[in-house]
Amino acid sequence: MPVTLEPLAEAIAHHSAKTPVGSILRTRQWAQMPLALRVRGQFSAGVESARILQRVQDGILRILDHSRTPDGVFESRARLRRDLMSLAREEGLTGPGPDSGRITDIGSAARTDLIVRTQTQQAYGHAEWKSGQDPDALDAAPAWELFRLQDRERPRDWMRRWREAGGRFHGSERMIALKTDTIWARLSRFGTPWPPFDFNSGMWVSDVSRAEAEELGVLPVGQEVQPVEADFNRDMEASVRGIGPELRQNLQNLFGPQIEVDGDRLRWKPAARDYEQAAATARTQARSFFARSEADQRADRLGHLHPPESQAALRSALEEARVEIAAVAAGRKPLFHEQLAMAGGQAPLARLARDWQRLLPAGIRIKADGDHLYAWNPALVGRLAAPGRPLWDQVREHAANGRWLGYGIHMFEPGAKSRVTIHAPDGRLVAGFIAPRAHDELYAAARARDWTEATGILHTYEIQSL
């Protein structure tokens, strides 16, 4: 059944309920976010601009309800795309560079077209799914058939994806399943049981009548099919409840004032502009500390007792320390700890800690204890600490705990893990840590961002399952 272009109240309601959310996260990192936050957030990979996000939100709504723009003309996809490209240029988010003109460039025609098309289709797809969950509609047409609505130059192998998702073929290899079957969510890149099921997909769904579904063996004759909307909503709510303190803190660090804790539940808060401003402030703080502390890596500050090869290793360790302490100062990382053996005993490290303390924002603590250097953000550490005990004692106690260091898991605890490595543009490995496999992309993105924002140079990461 072709997609209707009539204004659908449910499509409008679905998109209206979304909250614009700014973030550096890319698509594969968003895929590890709780389902409820993905469904209820209006976001685009790597976009932090509140103006662009709000223009998308308003524009999609006007497309859905066929209304006019503030200057009195009817909204159109072409007009919205032009406006988004113009905003990207105004904010310096497009232009010469490795991503210019590509799908990752927010100011490119390809990217703006993808944003507008995907979000419009998702609103219509949700409306079609919701209307199909009505008991009478479900009784009359209990199944969907996945079919190609639009041709593509390089079509995906949907029959393979259907098979791998656990789908059954009916008739002449027709991809048909009950509307209540979990295969639709498994098939979807977005984890939702309605189309589209991937970016730039030409596939859609059409109703299959009860008579045809029974004839094909999709369901037994006369069997009643129960709606699953309530089950889906319950599972969606469960995805944002009972989240551990480490992941909760990492999400708060990634999204700032846009995410709030309501009891044991996370939810979006309309604060994209506040996030954008806070992110800019954090970048300034991180880059300021990193730049001002650079003098402490000079050879004459490292001690003449160090041989050249030892100085190089210490200089590398100090660079990593400066980056991670900058992240602590910017409010993105709870704790930094490293053992730094410096020639001349403990005095040089204590002097370094005093020098760096003067460069840090008020409230951020740094301390040398023997040949160990610690820096912590009391507000972030306080979320993980046990109440009633001195914070410094707990900082030392958890100095090797990846949960406190911003990695999401203690490397020695059981569970599926991944090794994350951070790399400079020349491929040089600059840092590494162990992360929980279920959310390794989120922690990798956060820690790569530490390096990018401190140095002003894009750093990337690689993930290897352990």
Coordinates of C-alpha atoms in Angstrom, one line a residue:
M1 CA 0.0 0.0 0.0
P2 CA 1.6 3.3 -1.0
V3 CA 2.4 5.8 1.8
T4 CA -0.4 8.3 2.2
L5 CA 0.6 11.9 2.1
E6 CA -2.6 13.1 3.9
P7 CA -1.9 14.9 7.2
L8 CA -2.1 12.2 9.8
A9 CA -3.0 13.2 13.3
E10 CA -0.9 10.4 14.7
A11 CA 2.1 11.3 12.6
I12 CA 1.9 14.9 13.8
A13 CA 1.4 13.8 17.5
H14 CA 4.4 11.4 17.3
H15 CA 6.8 14.1 15.9
S16 CA 5.4 16.8 18.2
A17 CA 6.3 14.7 21.2
K18 CA 9.9 14.6 20.2
T19 CA 12.5 16.8 22.0
P20 CA 15.3 18.4 20.0
V21 CA 18.6 16.9 21.3
G22 CA 22.0 18.2 20.4
S23 CA 24.9 15.7 20.5
I24 CA 28.3 14.7 19.0
L25 CA 27.1 11.1 18.8
R26 CA 27.2 9.4 15.4
T27 CA 24.7 6.9 14.1
R28 CA 26.4 3.8 15.5
Q29 CA 26.7 5.4 19.0
W30 CA 23.1 6.4 19.0
A31 CA 22.2 2.8 18.3
Q32 CA 23.5 1.9 21.9
M33 CA 21.2 4.5 23.5
P34 CA 18.1 3.3 25.4
L35 CA 15.2 2.8 23.0
A36 CA 12.9 5.3 24.7
L37 CA 15.5 8.1 24.3
R38 CA 16.0 7.3 20.7
V39 CA 12.3 7.3 19.9
R40 CA 11.5 10.4 21.9
G41 CA 14.5 12.5 20.8
Q42 CA 14.7 14.6 17.6
F43 CA 18.4 14.4 16.8
S44 CA 20.7 14.1 13.9
A45 CA 24.1 12.4 14.1
G46 CA 26.9 14.8 15.2
V47 CA 24.6 17.9 15.3
E48 CA 24.9 20.2 18.3
S49 CA 23.3 23.3 16.8
A50 CA 20.1 24.2 18.5
R51 CA 19.0 26.4 15.6
I52 CA 19.3 23.5 13.1
L53 CA 17.6 21.0 15.4
Q54 CA 14.7 23.4 16.0
R55 CA 14.4 24.2 12.3
V56 CA 14.1 20.4 11.6
Q57 CA 11.5 20.0 14.3
D58 CA 9.4 22.9 13.1
G59 CA 9.8 22.1 9.4
I60 CA 8.9 18.4 9.7
L61 CA 5.7 19.3 11.6
R62 CA 4.7 21.8 8.9
I63 CA 5.3 19.2 6.2
L64 CA 3.1 16.8 8.1
D65 CA 0.2 19.1 8.6
H66 CA 0.6 21.1 5.4
S67 CA 1.0 24.4 7.2
R68 CA 2.8 27.6 6.4
T69 CA 6.2 28.9 7.4
P70 CA 6.5 32.2 9.5
D71 CA 6.8 34.2 6.3
G72 CA 3.5 32.8 4.9
V73 CA 4.5 30.2 2.4
F74 CA 3.7 26.5 2.5
E75 CA 6.5 24.3 3.9
S76 CA 8.1 21.9 1.5
R77 CA 10.9 19.4 1.7
A78 CA 13.0 21.4 -0.8
R79 CA 12.5 24.6 1.2
L80 CA 13.5 22.9 4.5
R81 CA 16.6 21.4 2.9
R82 CA 17.6 24.8 1.6
D83 CA 17.1 26.4 5.0
L84 CA 19.2 23.7 6.7
M85 CA 22.0 24.1 4.3
S86 CA 21.9 27.9 4.8
L87 CA 21.9 27.6 8.6
A88 CA 24.9 25.2 8.4
R89 CA 26.9 27.7 6.4
E90 CA 25.9 30.5 8.8
E91 CA 27.2 28.5 11.8
G92 CA 30.4 27.4 10.0
L93 CA 29.4 23.8 10.0
T94 CA 30.1 23.2 6.3
G95 CA 32.8 24.0 3.8
P96 CA 36.2 22.8 2.8
G97 CA 37.2 19.6 4.6
P98 CA 37.2 15.8 4.4
D99 CA 33.5 15.6 4.9
S100 CA 32.5 18.4 2.6
G101 CA 29.6 17.4 0.4
R102 CA 29.3 13.9 2.0
I103 CA 26.5 12.4 4.0
T104 CA 28.4 13.3 7.2
D105 CA 28.4 17.0 6.3
I106 CA 25.4 18.6 7.8
G107 CA 25.4 21.3 5.2
S108 CA 25.4 19.0 2.2
A109 CA 22.4 18.3 0.0
A110 CA 22.7 14.6 0.6
R111 CA 22.7 15.0 4.4
T112 CA 19.8 17.5 4.6
D113 CA 17.8 15.3 2.2
L114 CA 18.4 12.3 4.4
I115 CA 17.4 14.1 7.5
V116 CA 14.1 15.4 6.1
R117 CA 13.2 12.2 4.3
T118 CA 14.0 9.9 7.2
Q119 CA 12.2 11.9 9.9
T120 CA 9.1 12.4 7.7
Q121 CA 9.0 8.7 6.9
Q122 CA 9.4 7.8 10.5
A123 CA 6.4 9.9 11.5
Y124 CA 4.3 8.3 8.8
G125 CA 5.6 4.8 9.6
H126 CA 4.8 5.2 13.3
A127 CA 1.3 6.4 12.4
E128 CA 0.8 3.4 10.2
W129 CA 2.0 1.0 12.9
K130 CA -0.2 2.6 15.6
S131 CA -3.3 2.6 13.4
G132 CA -2.6 -1.0 12.6
Q133 CA -2.7 -1.9 16.3
D134 CA -6.3 -0.9 16.6
P135 CA -8.2 -4.2 17.4
D136 CA -10.6 -3.9 14.5
A137 CA -7.9 -3.0 12.0
L138 CA -5.7 -5.8 13.4
D139 CA -8.5 -8.3 13.0
A140 CA -9.2 -7.3 9.4
A141 CA -5.5 -7.1 8.3
P142 CA -3.4 -8.9 10.9
A143 CA -0.1 -9.0 8.9
W144 CA 2.3 -6.8 6.9
E145 CA 4.2 -7.6 3.8
L146 CA 7.6 -6.0 3.3
F147 CA 7.9 -4.8 -0.3
R148 CA 9.9 -2.5 -2.4
L149 CA 8.2 0.8 -2.8
Q150 CA 11.0 2.7 -4.5
D151 CA 13.9 1.5 -6.6
R152 CA 17.5 2.0 -5.6
E153 CA 20.7 2.0 -7.6
R154 CA 22.3 -0.4 -5.0
P155 CA 19.4 -2.2 -3.3
R156 CA 20.2 -3.9 0.0
D157 CA 19.6 -7.6 0.3
W158 CA 16.4 -7.5 2.2
M159 CA 15.7 -11.1 1.8
R160 CA 18.9 -12.0 3.6
R161 CA 18.2 -9.5 6.3
W162 CA 14.7 -10.9 6.7
R163 CA 16.1 -14.4 7.0
E164 CA 18.8 -13.3 9.5
A165 CA 16.1 -11.5 11.6
G166 CA 14.2 -14.8 11.9
G167 CA 11.5 -14.1 9.3
R168 CA 9.6 -16.7 7.4
F169 CA 8.8 -16.6 3.7
H170 CA 5.3 -17.3 2.4
G171 CA 4.1 -18.1 -1.1
S172 CA 6.7 -17.2 -3.6
E173 CA 9.3 -15.9 -1.1
R174 CA 7.1 -13.1 0.1
M175 CA 8.3 -11.4 3.3
I176 CA 5.1 -11.5 5.5
A177 CA 4.7 -11.5 9.3
L178 CA 2.0 -10.6 11.8
K179 CA 2.0 -6.9 12.7
T180 CA 2.6 -8.0 16.2
D181 CA 5.7 -10.1 15.4
T182 CA 9.0 -9.0 17.0
I183 CA 10.7 -9.4 13.6
W184 CA 9.8 -5.9 12.6
A185 CA 11.9 -4.4 15.4
R186 CA 14.7 -6.9 14.8
L187 CA 14.7 -6.0 11.1
S188 CA 15.0 -2.3 11.8
R189 CA 18.3 -0.5 12.1
F190 CA 16.4 1.8 14.5
G191 CA 15.0 -0.9 16.8
T192 CA 11.4 0.2 16.1
P193 CA 8.6 -2.0 14.6
W194 CA 7.6 0.4 11.9
P195 CA 9.1 1.6 8.6
P196 CA 11.5 2.8 7.4
F197 CA 13.8 0.0 8.6
D198 CA 17.0 1.7 7.5
F199 CA 18.4 4.9 6.1
N200 CA 17.6 5.6 2.4
S201 CA 15.5 2.5 2.3
G202 CA 13.1 2.0 -0.6
M203 CA 11.2 -0.7 1.4
W204 CA 7.8 -0.2 3.0
V205 CA 4.9 -2.4 4.3
S206 CA 1.5 -3.2 3.0
D207 CA -1.5 -4.7 4.8
V208 CA -2.2 -8.4 4.3
S209 CA -5.9 -9.3 4.9
R210 CA -7.0 -12.0 7.4
A211 CA -8.2 -14.3 4.6
E212 CA -4.9 -14.1 2.8
A213 CA -2.8 -14.4 6.0
E214 CA -4.8 -17.6 6.9
E215 CA -4.5 -19.0 3.5
L216 CA -0.7 -18.5 3.5
G217 CA -0.3 -20.0 7.0
V218 CA 0.8 -16.8 8.6
L219 CA -1.7 -17.5 11.4
P220 CA -4.2 -20.3 12.1
V221 CA -7.8 -19.9 10.9
G222 CA -9.9 -17.8 13.3
Q223 CA -7.0 -17.0 15.7
E224 CA -7.4 -13.7 17.4
V225 CA -4.4 -11.3 17.3
Q226 CA -3.8 -9.1 20.3
P227 CA -2.4 -5.6 19.9
V228 CA 1.2 -5.1 21.2
E229 CA 1.3 -1.3 21.5
A230 CA 1.0 -1.5 25.3
D231 CA 3.9 -4.1 25.4
F232 CA 6.1 -1.9 23.2
N233 CA 5.5 1.1 25.3
R234 CA 6.2 -0.9 28.5
D235 CA 9.5 -2.2 27.0
M236 CA 10.3 1.3 25.9
E237 CA 9.8 2.6 29.5
A238 CA 11.9 -0.3 30.9
S239 CA 14.8 0.8 28.6
V240 CA 15.2 4.1 30.6
R241 CA 14.6 2.6 34.1
G242 CA 17.2 1.1 36.4
I243 CA 20.2 2.3 34.4
G244 CA 23.4 1.9 36.4
P245 CA 25.1 5.0 37.9
E246 CA 28.1 4.8 35.5
L247 CA 26.1 4.7 32.3
R248 CA 23.7 7.3 33.7
Q249 CA 26.6 9.6 34.5
N250 CA 28.1 9.1 31.1
L251 CA 24.8 10.0 29.4
Q252 CA 24.6 13.1 31.6
N253 CA 28.2 14.0 30.6
L254 CA 27.3 13.5 26.9
F255 CA 24.0 15.4 26.9
G256 CA 24.4 17.8 29.8
P257 CA 21.2 19.7 30.7
Q258 CA 19.2 17.9 28.0
I259 CA 18.8 14.8 30.1
E260 CA 17.4 14.6 33.6
V261 CA 16.9 11.9 36.2
D262 CA 13.3 11.4 37.4
G263 CA 13.6 8.8 40.2
D264 CA 15.0 5.8 38.5
R265 CA 14.1 7.0 35.1
L266 CA 15.9 9.1 32.5
R267 CA 14.1 11.4 30.2
W268 CA 14.8 14.3 27.8
K269 CA 14.5 17.9 28.8
P270 CA 14.0 20.7 26.2
A271 CA 17.4 22.3 26.6
A272 CA 19.2 22.1 23.3
R273 CA 20.3 25.7 23.4
D274 CA 21.6 25.4 27.0
Y275 CA 23.5 22.2 25.9
E276 CA 25.1 24.0 23.0
Q277 CA 26.3 26.8 25.2
A278 CA 27.5 24.4 27.9
A279 CA 29.4 22.4 25.3
A280 CA 31.1 25.5 24.0
T281 CA 32.1 26.5 27.5
A282 CA 33.4 23.0 28.2
R283 CA 35.5 23.0 25.0
T284 CA 37.0 26.4 26.0
Q285 CA 37.9 25.1 29.5
A286 CA 39.4 21.9 28.2
R287 CA 41.4 23.7 25.5
S288 CA 42.5 26.4 27.9
F289 CA 43.9 24.0 30.5
F290 CA 45.6 21.8 27.8
A291 CA 47.3 24.8 26.2
R292 CA 48.3 26.5 29.4
S293 CA 49.8 23.4 30.9
E294 CA 51.9 22.6 27.8
A295 CA 54.9 24.3 29.3
D296 CA 55.1 21.6 31.9
Q297 CA 56.1 19.0 29.2
R298 CA 59.2 20.9 28.2
A299 CA 62.4 19.0 28.8
D300 CA 63.7 21.5 31.3
R301 CA 60.6 20.9 33.5
L302 CA 61.0 17.1 33.4
G303 CA 64.2 17.0 35.3
H304 CA 67.8 16.6 34.0
L305 CA 68.1 13.2 35.6
H306 CA 65.8 11.7 33.0
P307 CA 67.6 10.2 29.9
P308 CA 66.2 11.3 26.6
E309 CA 64.2 8.1 26.1
S310 CA 62.7 8.4 29.6
Q311 CA 61.8 12.0 28.9
A312 CA 59.9 11.0 25.8
A313 CA 57.9 8.4 27.7
L314 CA 57.2 10.9 30.5
R315 CA 56.2 13.6 28.0
S316 CA 53.7 11.2 26.4
A317 CA 52.3 10.3 29.8
L318 CA 52.0 14.0 30.7
E319 CA 50.2 14.7 27.5
E320 CA 47.6 12.0 28.3
A321 CA 47.3 13.4 31.8
R322 CA 46.7 16.9 30.5
V323 CA 43.9 15.6 28.2
E324 CA 42.2 13.6 30.9
I325 CA 42.5 16.3 33.5
A326 CA 41.0 18.8 30.9
A327 CA 38.0 16.4 30.6
V328 CA 37.7 16.4 34.4
A329 CA 37.7 20.2 34.3
A330 CA 35.1 20.3 31.5
G331 CA 32.7 18.1 33.6
R332 CA 32.9 15.1 31.2
K333 CA 35.0 12.7 33.3
P334 CA 34.7 12.0 37.1
L335 CA 38.3 11.0 37.9
F336 CA 41.8 10.9 36.6
H337 CA 44.6 8.9 38.1
E338 CA 48.1 8.0 37.0
Q339 CA 51.4 6.8 38.5
L340 CA 54.1 9.2 37.3
A341 CA 57.7 8.4 38.3
M342 CA 59.7 11.6 38.0
A343 CA 63.3 12.1 38.6
G344 CA 64.1 14.0 41.8
G345 CA 61.6 12.0 43.9
Q346 CA 58.1 13.2 44.9
A347 CA 58.8 16.9 45.0
P348 CA 58.5 17.5 41.2
L349 CA 55.1 15.8 41.0
A350 CA 53.8 17.8 44.0
R351 CA 55.0 21.0 42.3
L352 CA 53.4 20.0 39.1
A353 CA 50.1 19.4 40.9
R354 CA 50.3 22.8 42.5
D355 CA 51.0 24.5 39.2
W356 CA 48.1 22.7 37.5
Q357 CA 45.7 23.4 40.3
R358 CA 46.0 27.1 39.6
L359 CA 45.0 26.5 36.0
L360 CA 41.8 24.6 36.8
P361 CA 38.3 26.0 37.3
A362 CA 37.1 26.5 40.8
G363 CA 36.0 23.3 42.5
I364 CA 38.1 20.9 40.5
R365 CA 40.7 19.1 42.7
I366 CA 44.1 17.8 41.9
K367 CA 46.5 16.2 44.3
A368 CA 49.9 14.4 44.2
D369 CA 50.2 11.5 46.7
G370 CA 53.6 10.0 46.5
D371 CA 54.2 9.2 42.8
H372 CA 50.5 9.1 42.0
L373 CA 48.6 12.0 40.5
Y374 CA 44.8 12.4 41.0
A375 CA 42.3 14.9 39.6
W376 CA 38.6 14.7 40.3
N377 CA 35.4 16.6 39.8
P378 CA 33.7 16.4 43.2
A379 CA 30.2 16.8 41.7
L380 CA 30.6 13.9 39.3
V381 CA 32.5 11.7 41.8
G382 CA 29.9 12.4 44.4
R383 CA 27.3 10.6 42.3
L384 CA 29.3 7.4 42.5
A385 CA 30.6 7.8 46.1
A386 CA 29.2 6.2 49.2
P387 CA 27.6 8.8 51.4
G388 CA 29.1 9.6 54.8
R389 CA 32.7 8.8 53.9
P390 CA 35.4 11.3 53.1
L391 CA 35.6 11.8 49.3
W392 CA 39.4 11.7 49.1
D393 CA 39.5 8.3 50.8
Q394 CA 37.1 7.0 48.1
V395 CA 39.0 8.6 45.3
R396 CA 42.2 6.7 46.3
E397 CA 40.2 3.5 46.8
H398 CA 38.6 3.7 43.4
A399 CA 41.6 5.1 41.5
A400 CA 41.9 2.0 39.3
N401 CA 38.2 1.5 38.9
G402 CA 37.1 2.0 35.3
R403 CA 33.6 2.9 36.5
W404 CA 35.0 6.0 38.3
L405 CA 37.5 6.8 35.5
G406 CA 34.8 7.2 32.9
Y407 CA 35.1 3.8 31.2
G408 CA 31.9 2.2 32.4
I409 CA 33.3 -1.0 33.8
H410 CA 36.1 -2.2 36.1
M411 CA 38.5 -4.2 33.9
F412 CA 38.7 -7.1 36.3
E413 CA 34.9 -7.6 36.8
P414 CA 33.0 -10.3 34.8
G415 CA 30.9 -9.5 31.8
A416 CA 31.3 -8.9 28.1
K417 CA 34.0 -6.3 27.4
S418 CA 35.7 -4.4 24.6
R419 CA 39.1 -2.9 24.2
V420 CA 38.9 0.8 23.1
T421 CA 42.0 2.5 21.6
I422 CA 42.1 6.3 20.9
H423 CA 44.2 7.4 17.9
A424 CA 45.7 10.7 16.7
P425 CA 45.2 11.7 13.0
D426 CA 48.6 10.1 12.1
G427 CA 47.4 6.8 13.5
R428 CA 49.5 7.0 16.7
L429 CA 47.8 5.3 19.7
V430 CA 47.5 7.8 22.4
A431 CA 45.2 6.0 25.0
G432 CA 43.3 2.8 25.6
F433 CA 40.9 1.3 28.1
I434 CA 38.3 -1.5 28.7
A435 CA 34.6 -0.7 28.2
P436 CA 31.4 -2.7 28.6
R437 CA 30.5 -4.2 25.2
A438 CA 26.9 -3.2 25.3
H439 CA 27.8 0.5 25.4
D440 CA 31.4 0.5 24.1
E441 CA 30.5 3.0 21.4
L442 CA 29.2 5.5 23.9
Y443 CA 32.2 5.4 26.1
A444 CA 34.6 5.4 23.2
A445 CA 32.9 8.5 21.8
A446 CA 33.2 10.2 25.1
R447 CA 36.8 9.6 25.6
A448 CA 37.8 10.3 21.9
R449 CA 36.0 13.6 22.4
D450 CA 38.3 14.4 25.4
W451 CA 41.3 14.3 23.0
T452 CA 39.6 16.2 20.2
E453 CA 38.4 19.0 22.4
A454 CA 41.6 19.4 24.4
T455 CA 43.9 19.3 21.4
G456 CA 41.6 20.9 18.8
I457 CA 42.5 18.0 16.5
L458 CA 40.1 15.2 15.5
H459 CA 40.9 11.9 17.3
T460 CA 39.3 8.7 16.4
Y461 CA 38.8 5.3 18.1
E462 CA 38.8 1.6 17.4
I463 CA 36.9 -1.1 19.2
Q464 CA 37.9 -4.8 19.6
S465 CA 35.7 -7.3 21.4
L466 CA 37.5 -9.2 24.1

